């Protein structure tokens, strides 16, 4: 390690070695700062997904560290990459731990739950050190096997660790509302008139890579229309029908997905400035109703062919009127059942894009 940073050579300077070491740690801290700033809202809205993704990143960093003895001349590069990954994982761990601990603090004993979580971590760390020491003692006469042992055990224990983290996150029942959880609740309500509990939603909540999210047909997005994209006549007519009494509006949008830039159609929910939490729930309830109606009919394929015909416009506004009446009838019972099931209705956690609002100016 010291040879890799320059110590031990007659022509090397101690200041250069120190500079290289600071560079390694500095890159990690800088990456941690950029990572937390860019994903600040995602720690709440995609807590489980981000936590599992960064756990895989932490496992990768350990594997990179194991390669440093194999490539001593590339120690700084490998150590810097591992340190960057570890710093990002540490930032995610510190940001997501409080809400996870809060979900287990039934009696408001958050400090006790946090302390016991640290005890568990320390116990397993000590257990790992004891196991490593025992294996080194048993293999002290076999230097070759002792050297290759970390590379044999690393993938095995990494897979066990990631499997445990995945199963552990499945048993974290968060009562806060996000767009994804609210979609699961509303989907169940529209289908069967039943509001699932936080425990039931945890089973359906996806914990996967962030880039695999949102690939279902006719996905719902909360935000605003892209001003650089070409607006369809359907979207323009929908915006023209918005009145001063409306706190949101729903329209269709065209987006291109994946490396192949596949043309897909989705539902866009635009929220007005000053809208309350109830307005967001009502808007998503209407969007889910519209989305289900489109999926269960041939209307979607027809709109892809042409959304400017009078028949399509008439059917679209009829669907909007039907969905508004459905929301007026079902919002009260839905809101009451969500309170009974233990959901926190005070606020909905939205990411930066979903927090975008539109302003209404009356001519």
Coordinates of C-alpha atoms in Angstrom, one line a residue:
X1 CA 0.0 0.0 0.0
X2 CA 2.7 2.5 0.9
X3 CA 4.8 1.4 -2.1
X4 CA 1.8 2.2 -4.3
X5 CA 1.6 5.8 -3.1
X6 CA 5.3 6.4 -3.4
X7 CA 6.8 5.8 0.0
X8 CA 10.0 3.8 -0.1
X9 CA 11.5 5.2 -3.3
X10 CA 14.5 7.5 -3.2
X11 CA 13.0 9.9 -5.7
X12 CA 9.6 10.1 -4.1
X13 CA 8.6 13.0 -2.0
X14 CA 6.6 12.5 1.2
X15 CA 4.4 15.5 0.2
X16 CA 3.5 13.7 -3.1
X17 CA 2.5 10.6 -1.2
X18 CA 0.4 12.6 1.2
X19 CA -1.2 14.4 -1.7
X20 CA -2.1 11.1 -3.4
X21 CA -3.7 9.9 -0.1
X22 CA -5.7 13.1 0.3
X23 CA -6.8 12.8 -3.3
X24 CA -8.2 9.3 -2.7
X25 CA -10.2 10.5 0.4
X26 CA -11.1 13.8 -1.2
X27 CA -12.7 12.1 -4.3
X28 CA -14.8 10.0 -2.0
X29 CA -16.1 12.9 0.0
X30 CA -16.7 14.9 -3.1
X31 CA -18.7 12.1 -4.7
X32 CA -20.7 11.7 -1.4
X33 CA -21.6 15.4 -1.6
X34 CA -22.7 15.2 -5.2
X35 CA -24.6 12.0 -4.7
X36 CA -26.6 13.3 -1.7
X37 CA -27.4 16.6 -3.4
X38 CA -28.6 14.9 -6.6
X39 CA -30.7 12.2 -4.9
X40 CA -32.0 14.2 -1.8
X41 CA -35.7 13.6 -2.5
X42 CA -35.2 10.0 -3.7
X43 CA -34.2 9.0 -0.2
X44 CA -37.8 9.5 0.8
X45 CA -39.7 8.6 -2.3
X46 CA -37.7 5.6 -3.3
X47 CA -36.2 4.6 0.0
X48 CA -36.1 0.9 -0.3
X49 CA -35.0 0.9 -3.9
X50 CA -32.1 3.4 -3.2
X51 CA -31.1 1.5 -0.1
X52 CA -30.8 -1.9 -1.9
X53 CA -29.1 -0.3 -4.9
X54 CA -26.4 1.3 -2.7
X55 CA -26.0 -1.9 -0.7
X56 CA -25.0 -3.6 -4.0
X57 CA -22.7 -0.7 -4.6
X58 CA -21.1 -1.2 -1.2
X59 CA -20.6 -4.9 -1.9
X60 CA -18.9 -3.9 -5.2
X61 CA -16.6 -1.6 -3.3
X62 CA -15.4 -4.5 -1.1
X63 CA -14.7 -6.5 -4.1
X64 CA -12.6 -3.7 -5.6
X65 CA -10.7 -3.4 -2.3
X66 CA -9.8 -7.1 -2.5
X67 CA -8.1 -6.5 -5.9
X68 CA -5.6 -4.0 -4.5
X69 CA -3.1 -6.6 -3.4
X70 CA -3.3 -8.3 -6.8
X71 CA -2.6 -5.0 -8.6
X72 CA -0.4 -3.0 -6.2
X73 CA 0.7 -0.5 -8.9
X74 CA -2.9 0.5 -9.4
X75 CA -3.6 0.8 -5.7
X76 CA -4.6 4.5 -5.8
X77 CA -7.0 4.0 -8.7
X78 CA -8.7 0.9 -7.1
X79 CA -8.7 2.4 -3.6
X80 CA -10.2 5.6 -4.9
X81 CA -13.0 3.8 -6.8
X82 CA -13.8 1.7 -3.7
X83 CA -13.7 4.8 -1.4
X84 CA -16.1 6.6 -3.7
X85 CA -18.6 3.7 -3.7
X86 CA -18.3 3.3 0.1
X87 CA -18.9 7.0 0.7
X88 CA -22.0 7.0 -1.5
X89 CA -23.3 3.9 0.3
X90 CA -22.6 5.4 3.7
X91 CA -24.5 8.6 2.7
X92 CA -27.5 6.5 1.7
X93 CA -27.3 4.4 4.9
X94 CA -27.3 7.4 7.1
X95 CA -30.1 9.1 5.2
X96 CA -32.4 6.1 5.1
X97 CA -31.8 4.6 8.5
X98 CA -34.1 7.1 10.5
X99 CA -37.3 6.3 8.6
X100 CA -36.6 2.6 8.7
X101 CA -36.0 2.7 12.4
X102 CA -39.1 4.9 12.9
X103 CA -41.3 2.2 11.2
X104 CA -40.2 -0.2 14.1
X105 CA -40.6 2.4 16.8
X106 CA -44.2 1.5 17.7
X107 CA -44.0 3.1 21.1
X108 CA -42.1 6.2 19.9
X109 CA -38.9 4.5 21.2
X110 CA -36.8 5.6 18.2
X111 CA -33.6 5.9 20.2
X112 CA -33.9 2.4 21.5
X113 CA -34.5 0.9 18.1
X114 CA -31.5 2.8 16.7
X115 CA -29.3 1.6 19.5
X116 CA -30.4 -2.0 19.0
X117 CA -29.7 -1.7 15.3
X118 CA -26.1 -0.6 16.0
X119 CA -25.7 -3.5 18.5
X120 CA -26.8 -5.9 15.8
X121 CA -24.3 -4.4 13.3
X122 CA -21.4 -4.6 15.8
X123 CA -22.2 -8.2 16.8
X124 CA -22.2 -9.3 13.2
X125 CA -19.0 -7.4 12.5
X126 CA -17.3 -9.1 15.4
X127 CA -18.6 -12.5 14.3
X128 CA -17.1 -11.9 10.9
X129 CA -13.7 -10.9 12.4
X130 CA -13.8 -14.1 14.6
X131 CA -14.6 -16.3 11.6
X132 CA -11.7 -14.7 9.6
X133 CA -9.3 -15.2 12.5
X134 CA -10.3 -18.8 12.9
X135 CA -9.9 -19.5 9.2
X136 CA -6.5 -17.9 9.1
X137 CA -5.3 -20.0 12.0
X138 CA -6.6 -23.2 10.4
X139 CA -5.0 -22.4 7.1
X140 CA -1.7 -21.0 8.4
X141 CA 0.2 -23.9 7.0
X142 CA -1.4 -23.6 3.5
X143 CA -0.3 -20.2 2.3
X144 CA -1.7 -20.6 -1.2
X145 CA -5.2 -21.4 0.1
X146 CA -5.0 -18.7 2.7
X147 CA -4.3 -16.1 0.0
X148 CA -7.2 -17.3 -2.2
X149 CA -9.7 -17.7 0.6
X150 CA -11.1 -14.1 0.5
X151 CA -11.8 -14.5 -3.2
X152 CA -13.7 -17.8 -2.5
X153 CA -15.7 -16.5 0.4
X154 CA -16.4 -13.0 -0.9
X155 CA -19.2 -14.0 -3.5
X156 CA -20.8 -16.4 -1.1
X157 CA -21.1 -14.0 1.8
X158 CA -22.0 -11.1 -0.5
X159 CA -24.9 -13.0 -1.9
X160 CA -26.1 -14.0 1.6
X161 CA -25.7 -10.3 2.7
X162 CA -27.7 -8.9 -0.2
X163 CA -30.4 -11.6 0.2
X164 CA -30.7 -10.6 3.9
X165 CA -30.9 -6.9 3.1
X166 CA -33.6 -7.6 0.4
X167 CA -35.7 -9.7 2.8
X168 CA -35.2 -7.2 5.6
X169 CA -36.5 -4.3 3.4
X170 CA -39.5 -6.4 2.6
X171 CA -40.4 -6.4 6.3
X172 CA -40.0 -2.6 6.6
X173 CA -43.6 -1.3 6.6
X174 CA -43.5 2.4 5.9
X175 CA -46.7 4.4 6.7
X176 CA -45.8 7.4 4.7
X177 CA -47.4 7.9 1.3
X178 CA -45.4 8.2 -2.0
X179 CA -46.6 8.0 -5.5
X180 CA -45.8 4.3 -5.9
X181 CA -47.5 3.3 -2.6
X182 CA -50.5 5.5 -3.4
X183 CA -50.8 3.8 -6.8
X184 CA -50.9 0.4 -5.2
X185 CA -53.5 1.5 -2.7
X186 CA -55.7 3.2 -5.3
X187 CA -55.3 0.2 -7.7
X188 CA -56.6 -2.1 -5.0
X189 CA -59.4 0.3 -4.1
X190 CA -60.6 0.6 -7.8
X191 CA -60.4 -3.2 -8.3
X192 CA -62.0 -4.5 -5.1
X193 CA -62.9 -1.5 -2.9
X194 CA -60.2 -2.6 -0.4
X195 CA -57.4 -0.5 1.1
X196 CA -54.3 -2.6 1.8
X197 CA -52.3 -2.0 5.0
X198 CA -48.7 -0.9 5.1
X199 CA -47.7 -4.5 5.6
X200 CA -49.6 -5.6 2.5
X201 CA -48.2 -2.8 0.4
X202 CA -44.7 -3.7 1.4
X203 CA -45.1 -7.1 -0.3
X204 CA -46.1 -5.4 -3.6
X205 CA -43.6 -2.6 -3.4
X206 CA -40.8 -3.1 -5.8
X207 CA -37.2 -3.2 -4.6
X208 CA -35.1 -3.3 -7.8
X209 CA -32.7 -1.2 -9.8
X210 CA -33.7 2.4 -10.2
X211 CA -33.4 2.2 -14.0
X212 CA -35.9 -0.6 -14.3
X213 CA -38.7 1.4 -12.7
X214 CA -41.6 2.7 -14.8
X215 CA -41.6 0.3 -17.7
X216 CA -45.2 -0.8 -17.4
X217 CA -47.6 0.2 -20.2
X218 CA -49.5 3.5 -19.8
X219 CA -47.5 4.5 -16.7
X220 CA -48.7 7.5 -14.7
X221 CA -46.3 10.5 -14.2
X222 CA -46.8 13.5 -11.9
X223 CA -45.2 16.6 -13.2
X224 CA -45.7 19.0 -16.1
X225 CA -45.7 18.8 -19.8
X226 CA -42.3 19.0 -21.5
X227 CA -42.2 22.4 -23.3
X228 CA -39.7 21.0 -25.8
X229 CA -41.8 18.1 -26.8
X230 CA -44.5 18.2 -29.5
X231 CA -47.9 18.6 -27.8
X232 CA -50.8 16.6 -29.2
X233 CA -54.1 18.1 -30.0
X234 CA -55.6 16.0 -27.2
X235 CA -53.2 17.6 -24.6
X236 CA -53.8 21.1 -25.9
X237 CA -57.6 20.7 -25.8
X238 CA -57.4 19.3 -22.2
X239 CA -55.3 22.3 -21.1
X240 CA -57.8 24.7 -22.7
X241 CA -60.6 23.1 -20.7
X242 CA -58.9 23.7 -17.3
X243 CA -60.8 26.2 -15.2
X244 CA -59.9 28.3 -12.1
X245 CA -61.7 25.8 -9.8
X246 CA -59.5 22.9 -10.9
X247 CA -56.5 22.0 -8.7
X248 CA -55.1 19.6 -11.3
X249 CA -55.7 18.3 -14.8
X250 CA -54.9 15.0 -16.5
X251 CA -53.8 14.5 -20.1
X252 CA -51.9 12.0 -22.3
X253 CA -48.2 12.3 -23.1
X254 CA -45.8 10.7 -25.5
X255 CA -42.4 9.7 -24.3
X256 CA -39.5 7.6 -25.7
X257 CA -38.1 4.9 -23.5
X258 CA -34.9 2.8 -23.5
X259 CA -31.9 2.9 -25.7
X260 CA -34.1 2.0 -28.7
X261 CA -36.2 5.1 -28.0
X262 CA -39.4 3.1 -28.2
X263 CA -42.5 5.4 -28.5
X264 CA -44.8 4.9 -25.5
X265 CA -47.9 6.6 -24.3
X266 CA -48.6 7.6 -20.7
X267 CA -50.9 9.5 -18.4
X268 CA -49.7 12.9 -17.0
X269 CA -51.0 14.4 -13.8
X270 CA -50.3 18.1 -13.5
X271 CA -50.8 19.6 -10.0
X272 CA -51.6 23.3 -9.6
X273 CA -49.7 25.6 -7.2
X274 CA -51.3 25.7 -3.7
X275 CA -52.9 22.2 -4.1
X276 CA -53.4 20.3 -0.9
X277 CA -52.6 16.7 -0.1
X278 CA -56.2 15.8 -0.7
X279 CA -56.0 17.3 -4.2
X280 CA -53.0 15.2 -5.0
X281 CA -54.8 12.0 -3.8
X282 CA -57.9 12.9 -5.8
X283 CA -55.8 13.6 -8.9
X284 CA -54.0 10.3 -8.7
X285 CA -57.3 8.5 -8.0
X286 CA -58.7 10.0 -11.2
X287 CA -55.5 9.2 -13.2
X288 CA -55.6 5.6 -12.0
X289 CA -59.3 5.3 -13.0
X290 CA -58.5 6.7 -16.5
X291 CA -55.5 4.5 -16.9
X292 CA -57.5 1.4 -16.0
X293 CA -60.2 2.3 -18.4
X294 CA -57.7 2.8 -21.2
X295 CA -56.0 -0.5 -20.5
X296 CA -59.3 -2.4 -20.5
X297 CA -60.3 -1.1 -23.9
X298 CA -59.0 -0.6 -27.4
X299 CA -59.0 3.1 -26.9
X300 CA -55.2 3.2 -26.3
X301 CA -54.3 1.7 -29.6
X302 CA -56.7 4.0 -31.3
X303 CA -55.2 7.2 -29.8
X304 CA -51.8 6.1 -30.9
X305 CA -52.9 6.1 -34.5
X306 CA -54.7 9.5 -34.3
X307 CA -55.6 11.6 -31.3
X308 CA -57.0 14.6 -33.3
X309 CA -60.3 13.1 -34.6
X310 CA -63.5 14.4 -33.2
X311 CA -64.5 10.9 -32.0
X312 CA -61.3 10.5 -30.0
X313 CA -61.7 13.9 -28.4
X314 CA -65.4 13.2 -27.6
X315 CA -64.5 9.9 -26.0
X316 CA -61.6 11.4 -24.0
X317 CA -63.6 14.2 -22.4
X318 CA -66.4 11.7 -21.7
X319 CA -63.9 9.5 -19.9
X320 CA -62.7 12.6 -17.9
X321 CA -66.2 13.5 -16.9
X322 CA -66.9 9.9 -15.8
X323 CA -63.6 9.8 -13.8
X324 CA -64.4 13.1 -12.0
X325 CA -67.8 11.7 -10.9
X326 CA -66.1 8.6 -9.7
X327 CA -63.6 10.6 -7.7
X328 CA -66.4 12.7 -6.1
X329 CA -68.1 9.5 -5.0
X330 CA -65.1 7.5 -3.9
X331 CA -62.7 10.0 -2.4
X332 CA -64.5 10.2 1.0
X333 CA -64.7 6.5 1.6
X334 CA -61.1 6.0 0.3
X335 CA -59.7 8.7 2.6
X336 CA -61.6 7.3 5.6
X337 CA -60.3 3.7 5.0
X338 CA -56.8 4.9 4.6
X339 CA -56.9 6.6 8.0
X340 CA -58.3 3.4 9.5
X341 CA -55.5 1.3 7.9
X342 CA -52.9 3.5 9.5
X343 CA -51.6 5.5 6.6
X344 CA -50.2 9.0 7.2
X345 CA -52.3 11.4 5.2
X346 CA -50.7 14.6 6.3
X347 CA -48.3 14.8 3.4
X348 CA -47.3 12.9 0.3
X349 CA -43.6 12.5 -0.4
X350 CA -42.8 13.5 -3.9
X351 CA -39.5 13.7 -5.7
X352 CA -38.2 16.9 -7.3
X353 CA -39.9 16.3 -10.7
X354 CA -43.2 15.4 -9.1
X355 CA -43.1 18.6 -7.0
X356 CA -43.3 20.7 -10.2
X357 CA -46.5 22.8 -10.2
X358 CA -48.4 24.8 -12.8
X359 CA -49.8 28.3 -12.4
X360 CA -53.2 29.3 -13.6
X361 CA -53.7 32.7 -15.2
X362 CA -57.2 33.8 -16.1
X363 CA -57.3 35.9 -19.3

